[in-house]
Amino acid sequence: MTHPLPSIQDAVEAFLEDFDFGEGGQRTRLSYRSGAFAFLRFIGEHESLKPETSIQRLPSSLSADFKSWLQGAAHSGPGRQGDEEKPLQRSYSPATVKLYLQALNRLLRFWWYREWLSFSTEEEIEARKALQIQRSRGQRERTQTRSPEVPSDFGDRMLEAVSELPLPKVVEMPDPAQRRKVRLENLRSRALIHTLRASALRASDLCDLTRSQIELAKHNNGYLAIAMRKTGLLAHVVLGKDALVAIDAYLKERTDDSPWVFIQHGRTGAPP
């Protein structure tokens, strides 16, 4: 008989009751207890999670989300007994952020041991990397060098241009072979530009994308780790909803069995 999984609140309490804090003893327990309470407050302010939510609904991006919250959460310190609370602060100190993330890491390991989480350690690590990259891009100005002849809104113009590419119907293009070729090429162009914009991959790496990788991204909030041809390093990218929708529309139009996402039409099965 399978027992129901605990709520997030109950899972935190189980950790505080059962975890072996080792030589750190009471001081370590108090530090992790503070981190656990901060985590529960984060859960209470989360848009889709609550303390009573089943632990199985925790996402693989949990660590990155908690860190972001710690760095911007308003809170007040308790002060000494008998004293007033400290003034409201806009974020926790770097040392406290580090401590509370260590506490969350212990919580996750405890829950993995109990088999309470729906994601693996590898998925959590990769999701954290991807979200950190995505957020850092949004928080700083782009510093890539580009030709002054290339307008700053070039990507937006490209998206606008491919969105206007026609998808002819029978009445507009009676020849079925010609109509199919135009539809496939225009849907491919839309998917290419959306994916380039979302990932910033080189064209050679984009051409290596497979259908199975796209399916994997769909099950991991759009995240993919891709080995780059030129450097051999991993590129951590997140394909947004618009990119995945554009890719889906293109693949659904096709009837071939090629494993590649982007192919030459007329040479089915070979990447472009």
Short mmCIF file of C-alpha atoms in Angstrom, two decimals:
data_model
loop_
_atom_site.label_atom_id
_atom_site.label_comp_id
_atom_site.label_asym_id
_atom_site.label_seq_id
_atom_site.Cartn_x
_atom_site.Cartn_y
_atom_site.Cartn_z
CA MET A 1 0.00 0.00 0.00
CA THR A 2 1.40 3.39 -1.03
CA HIS A 3 1.19 6.08 1.64
CA PRO A 4 0.26 9.63 0.57
CA LEU A 5 3.18 12.04 0.43
CA PRO A 6 3.35 14.74 3.13
CA SER A 7 2.63 18.41 2.68
CA ILE A 8 5.57 20.82 2.44
CA GLN A 9 4.89 21.94 6.03
CA ASP A 10 4.88 18.35 7.34
CA ALA A 11 8.01 17.48 5.35
CA VAL A 12 9.89 20.41 6.93
CA GLU A 13 8.74 19.35 10.41
CA ALA A 14 9.84 15.76 9.71
CA PHE A 15 13.30 17.05 8.81
CA LEU A 16 13.59 19.09 12.01
CA GLU A 17 12.48 16.13 14.12
CA ASP A 18 14.40 13.27 12.48
CA PHE A 19 17.53 14.74 10.89
CA ASP A 20 20.88 13.89 12.52
CA PHE A 21 22.65 17.23 13.02
CA GLY A 22 25.86 15.48 14.08
CA GLU A 23 28.58 17.32 15.97
CA GLY A 24 27.04 20.72 15.24
CA GLY A 25 24.37 19.94 17.79
CA GLN A 26 22.02 22.62 19.00
CA ARG A 27 23.67 25.54 17.20
CA THR A 28 23.42 23.83 13.82
CA ARG A 29 19.85 22.81 14.57
CA LEU A 30 18.90 26.43 15.36
CA SER A 31 20.57 27.70 12.16
CA TYR A 32 18.80 25.14 10.00
CA ARG A 33 15.55 25.77 11.85
CA SER A 34 15.79 29.47 10.94
CA GLY A 35 16.52 28.51 7.33
CA ALA A 36 13.56 26.11 7.29
CA PHE A 37 11.22 28.80 8.64
CA ALA A 38 12.47 31.24 5.99
CA PHE A 39 11.80 28.55 3.38
CA LEU A 40 8.22 28.12 4.67
CA ARG A 41 7.71 31.87 4.47
CA PHE A 42 8.94 31.77 0.86
CA ILE A 43 6.46 28.96 0.16
CA GLY A 44 3.68 31.00 1.76
CA GLU A 45 4.39 33.91 -0.59
CA HIS A 46 4.78 31.67 -3.66
CA GLU A 47 2.25 32.21 -6.44
CA SER A 48 1.36 28.53 -6.86
CA LEU A 49 2.62 26.76 -3.70
CA LYS A 50 1.41 26.83 -0.09
CA PRO A 51 2.66 25.07 3.09
CA GLU A 52 -0.22 22.58 2.82
CA THR A 53 0.66 21.73 -0.82
CA SER A 54 1.95 18.18 -1.43
CA ILE A 55 5.74 18.05 -1.44
CA GLN A 56 5.57 16.27 -4.80
CA ARG A 57 4.61 19.58 -6.44
CA LEU A 58 7.91 21.26 -5.59
CA PRO A 59 9.65 22.25 -8.87
CA SER A 60 13.24 21.43 -9.83
CA SER A 61 13.94 25.20 -9.88
CA LEU A 62 13.35 25.38 -6.12
CA SER A 63 16.90 26.35 -5.04
CA ALA A 64 17.23 29.15 -7.61
CA ASP A 65 13.74 30.46 -6.78
CA PHE A 66 14.47 30.45 -3.03
CA LYS A 67 17.80 32.25 -3.55
CA SER A 68 16.14 34.94 -5.63
CA TRP A 69 13.48 35.41 -2.94
CA LEU A 70 16.10 35.65 -0.16
CA GLN A 71 17.94 38.36 -2.07
CA GLY A 72 14.84 40.53 -2.36
CA ALA A 73 12.54 39.55 0.48
CA ALA A 74 11.44 42.18 3.01
CA HIS A 75 11.92 40.95 6.55
CA SER A 76 12.62 42.19 10.07
CA GLY A 77 15.08 40.70 12.51
CA PRO A 78 13.86 39.50 15.91
CA GLY A 79 16.23 41.65 18.01
CA ARG A 80 17.12 40.72 21.58
CA GLN A 81 14.52 39.63 24.08
CA GLY A 82 12.62 42.67 25.34
CA ASP A 83 13.85 44.89 22.50
CA GLU A 84 11.81 46.10 19.57
CA GLU A 85 12.15 44.40 16.22
CA LYS A 86 14.89 45.58 13.90
CA PRO A 87 13.78 47.88 11.07
CA LEU A 88 12.37 46.28 7.94
CA GLN A 89 15.13 45.20 5.54
CA ARG A 90 14.86 44.53 1.82
CA SER A 91 17.07 41.43 1.65
CA TYR A 92 18.99 38.96 3.78
CA SER A 93 22.74 39.41 4.16
CA PRO A 94 25.00 37.36 1.85
CA ALA A 95 26.10 35.23 4.83
CA THR A 96 22.49 34.49 5.77
CA VAL A 97 21.58 33.70 2.17
CA LYS A 98 24.45 31.20 2.05
CA LEU A 99 23.41 29.63 5.36
CA TYR A 100 19.75 29.30 4.38
CA LEU A 101 20.66 27.77 1.01
CA GLN A 102 22.78 25.22 2.89
CA ALA A 103 19.74 24.49 5.04
CA LEU A 104 17.58 23.98 1.95
CA ASN A 105 20.22 21.66 0.48
CA ARG A 106 20.01 19.53 3.65
CA LEU A 107 16.22 19.53 3.39
CA LEU A 108 16.37 18.36 -0.22
CA ARG A 109 18.83 15.57 0.58
CA PHE A 110 16.62 14.41 3.45
CA TRP A 111 13.56 14.40 1.16
CA TRP A 112 15.40 12.61 -1.66
CA TYR A 113 16.37 9.90 0.81
CA ARG A 114 12.70 9.55 1.75
CA GLU A 115 11.80 9.49 -1.99
CA TRP A 116 9.38 12.38 -1.55
CA LEU A 117 10.54 14.58 -4.44
CA SER A 118 9.41 14.27 -8.05
CA PHE A 119 12.73 15.52 -9.53
CA SER A 120 16.27 14.15 -9.34
CA THR A 121 19.42 15.82 -7.99
CA GLU A 122 20.69 16.22 -11.56
CA GLU A 123 17.49 17.97 -12.68
CA GLU A 124 17.67 20.33 -9.70
CA ILE A 125 21.30 21.26 -10.45
CA GLU A 126 20.70 21.81 -14.16
CA ALA A 127 17.52 23.84 -13.56
CA ARG A 128 19.39 26.02 -11.06
CA LYS A 129 22.14 26.73 -13.61
CA ALA A 130 19.67 27.56 -16.34
CA LEU A 131 17.55 29.89 -14.21
CA GLN A 132 20.59 31.68 -12.82
CA ILE A 133 21.82 32.32 -16.36
CA GLN A 134 18.38 33.46 -17.48
CA ARG A 135 17.97 35.85 -14.53
CA SER A 136 21.47 37.30 -14.80
CA ARG A 137 20.77 38.10 -18.44
CA GLY A 138 17.64 39.95 -17.46
CA GLN A 139 19.37 41.90 -14.67
CA ARG A 140 22.28 43.31 -16.67
CA GLU A 141 22.66 45.17 -19.91
CA ARG A 142 23.82 43.10 -22.83
CA THR A 143 27.57 43.49 -23.30
CA GLN A 144 28.04 41.46 -26.51
CA THR A 145 29.86 43.28 -29.25
CA ARG A 146 27.86 43.84 -32.38
CA SER A 147 28.34 45.88 -35.50
CA PRO A 148 26.98 49.45 -35.22
CA GLU A 149 25.14 48.74 -38.48
CA VAL A 150 22.98 46.13 -36.70
CA PRO A 151 20.03 47.88 -34.97
CA SER A 152 19.42 47.11 -31.31
CA ASP A 153 15.91 45.87 -32.11
CA PHE A 154 17.12 43.54 -34.86
CA GLY A 155 15.77 40.45 -33.07
CA ASP A 156 12.33 42.04 -32.71
CA ARG A 157 12.31 42.94 -36.40
CA MET A 158 13.23 39.39 -37.37
CA LEU A 159 10.41 37.97 -35.24
CA GLU A 160 7.97 40.41 -36.75
CA ALA A 161 9.11 39.51 -40.27
CA VAL A 162 8.79 35.73 -39.83
CA SER A 163 5.42 36.13 -38.10
CA GLU A 164 4.12 37.71 -41.30
CA LEU A 165 5.31 34.88 -43.57
CA PRO A 166 2.24 33.39 -45.29
CA LEU A 167 0.96 29.87 -44.76
CA PRO A 168 -0.94 29.42 -48.05
CA LYS A 169 -4.15 27.40 -48.29
CA VAL A 170 -5.59 25.51 -51.25
CA VAL A 171 -7.48 28.50 -52.66
CA GLU A 172 -4.32 30.62 -52.52
CA MET A 173 -1.94 28.00 -53.94
CA PRO A 174 -3.67 25.08 -55.71
CA ASP A 175 -0.49 23.12 -56.47
CA PRO A 176 -0.16 20.77 -53.43
CA ALA A 177 3.60 20.20 -53.77
CA GLN A 178 4.37 23.90 -54.04
CA ARG A 179 1.93 24.77 -51.22
CA ARG A 180 3.44 22.17 -48.90
CA LYS A 181 7.00 23.34 -49.60
CA VAL A 182 6.15 27.00 -48.90
CA ARG A 183 4.31 26.14 -45.67
CA LEU A 184 7.17 23.97 -44.42
CA GLU A 185 9.85 26.53 -45.24
CA ASN A 186 7.92 29.40 -43.64
CA LEU A 187 7.11 27.42 -40.49
CA ARG A 188 10.77 26.39 -40.31
CA SER A 189 11.83 30.05 -40.57
CA ARG A 190 9.51 30.99 -37.70
CA ALA A 191 10.85 28.16 -35.53
CA LEU A 192 14.47 29.00 -36.37
CA ILE A 193 14.20 32.68 -35.46
CA HIS A 194 12.28 31.99 -32.25
CA THR A 195 14.85 29.37 -31.19
CA LEU A 196 17.85 31.57 -32.09
CA ARG A 197 16.34 34.46 -30.13
CA ALA A 198 15.62 32.29 -27.08
CA SER A 199 18.90 30.35 -26.99
CA ALA A 200 21.60 32.57 -28.57
CA LEU A 201 23.09 29.35 -30.00
CA ARG A 202 25.38 29.28 -33.01
CA ALA A 203 23.67 28.16 -36.21
CA SER A 204 25.77 24.98 -36.26
CA ASP A 205 24.58 24.03 -32.77
CA LEU A 206 20.99 24.88 -33.66
CA CYS A 207 21.16 22.47 -36.60
CA ASP A 208 22.14 19.66 -34.21
CA LEU A 209 18.90 19.91 -32.25
CA THR A 210 16.79 16.75 -32.28
CA ARG A 211 13.14 16.03 -31.66
CA SER A 212 14.00 14.11 -28.50
CA GLN A 213 15.81 17.16 -27.08
CA ILE A 214 12.73 19.30 -27.65
CA GLU A 215 10.57 16.73 -25.86
CA LEU A 216 13.06 16.78 -22.98
CA ALA A 217 12.90 20.58 -22.83
CA LYS A 218 9.08 20.47 -22.63
CA HIS A 219 9.31 18.29 -19.52
CA ASN A 220 11.94 20.51 -17.88
CA ASN A 221 10.38 23.98 -18.13
CA GLY A 222 12.09 24.63 -21.47
CA TYR A 223 15.58 23.90 -20.14
CA LEU A 224 18.25 22.18 -22.25
CA ALA A 225 21.97 21.56 -21.78
CA ILE A 226 23.61 21.41 -25.23
CA ALA A 227 27.22 20.45 -26.00
CA MET A 228 28.54 23.12 -28.38
CA ARG A 229 30.44 21.99 -31.49
CA LYS A 230 33.08 24.72 -31.41
CA THR A 231 34.12 24.56 -27.74
CA GLY A 232 32.77 21.25 -26.46
CA LEU A 233 31.33 23.15 -23.49
CA LEU A 234 27.73 22.88 -22.32
CA ALA A 235 25.36 25.70 -23.23
CA HIS A 236 22.53 26.04 -20.70
CA VAL A 237 19.51 27.45 -22.53
CA VAL A 238 15.84 27.92 -21.76
CA LEU A 239 13.36 27.76 -24.62
CA GLY A 240 10.34 29.90 -23.81
CA LYS A 241 6.71 29.16 -24.62
CA ASP A 242 6.79 31.06 -27.94
CA ALA A 243 9.83 29.11 -29.17
CA LEU A 244 8.33 25.75 -28.22
CA VAL A 245 4.99 26.63 -29.85
CA ALA A 246 6.76 27.65 -33.08
CA ILE A 247 8.81 24.43 -33.11
CA ASP A 248 5.69 22.33 -32.45
CA ALA A 249 3.80 23.97 -35.33
CA TYR A 250 6.68 23.21 -37.70
CA LEU A 251 7.10 19.59 -36.59
CA LYS A 252 3.34 18.89 -36.78
CA GLU A 253 3.33 20.05 -40.41
CA ARG A 254 6.01 17.51 -41.30
CA THR A 255 5.39 13.85 -42.15
CA ASP A 256 9.00 12.60 -42.25
CA ASP A 257 10.80 10.44 -39.69
CA SER A 258 13.96 12.55 -39.47
CA PRO A 259 15.25 12.92 -35.90
CA TRP A 260 16.45 16.46 -36.63
CA VAL A 261 14.35 19.50 -35.77
CA PHE A 262 15.56 21.65 -38.67
CA ILE A 263 15.94 19.95 -42.06
CA GLN A 264 16.18 20.89 -45.72
CA HIS A 265 12.92 20.22 -47.48
CA GLY A 266 13.60 18.22 -50.58
CA ARG A 267 16.49 16.49 -48.74
CA THR A 268 14.49 15.03 -45.88
CA GLY A 269 16.52 13.50 -43.09
CA ALA A 270 19.58 15.74 -43.42
CA PRO A 271 20.13 18.75 -41.18
CA PRO A 272 20.42 22.07 -43.07
#
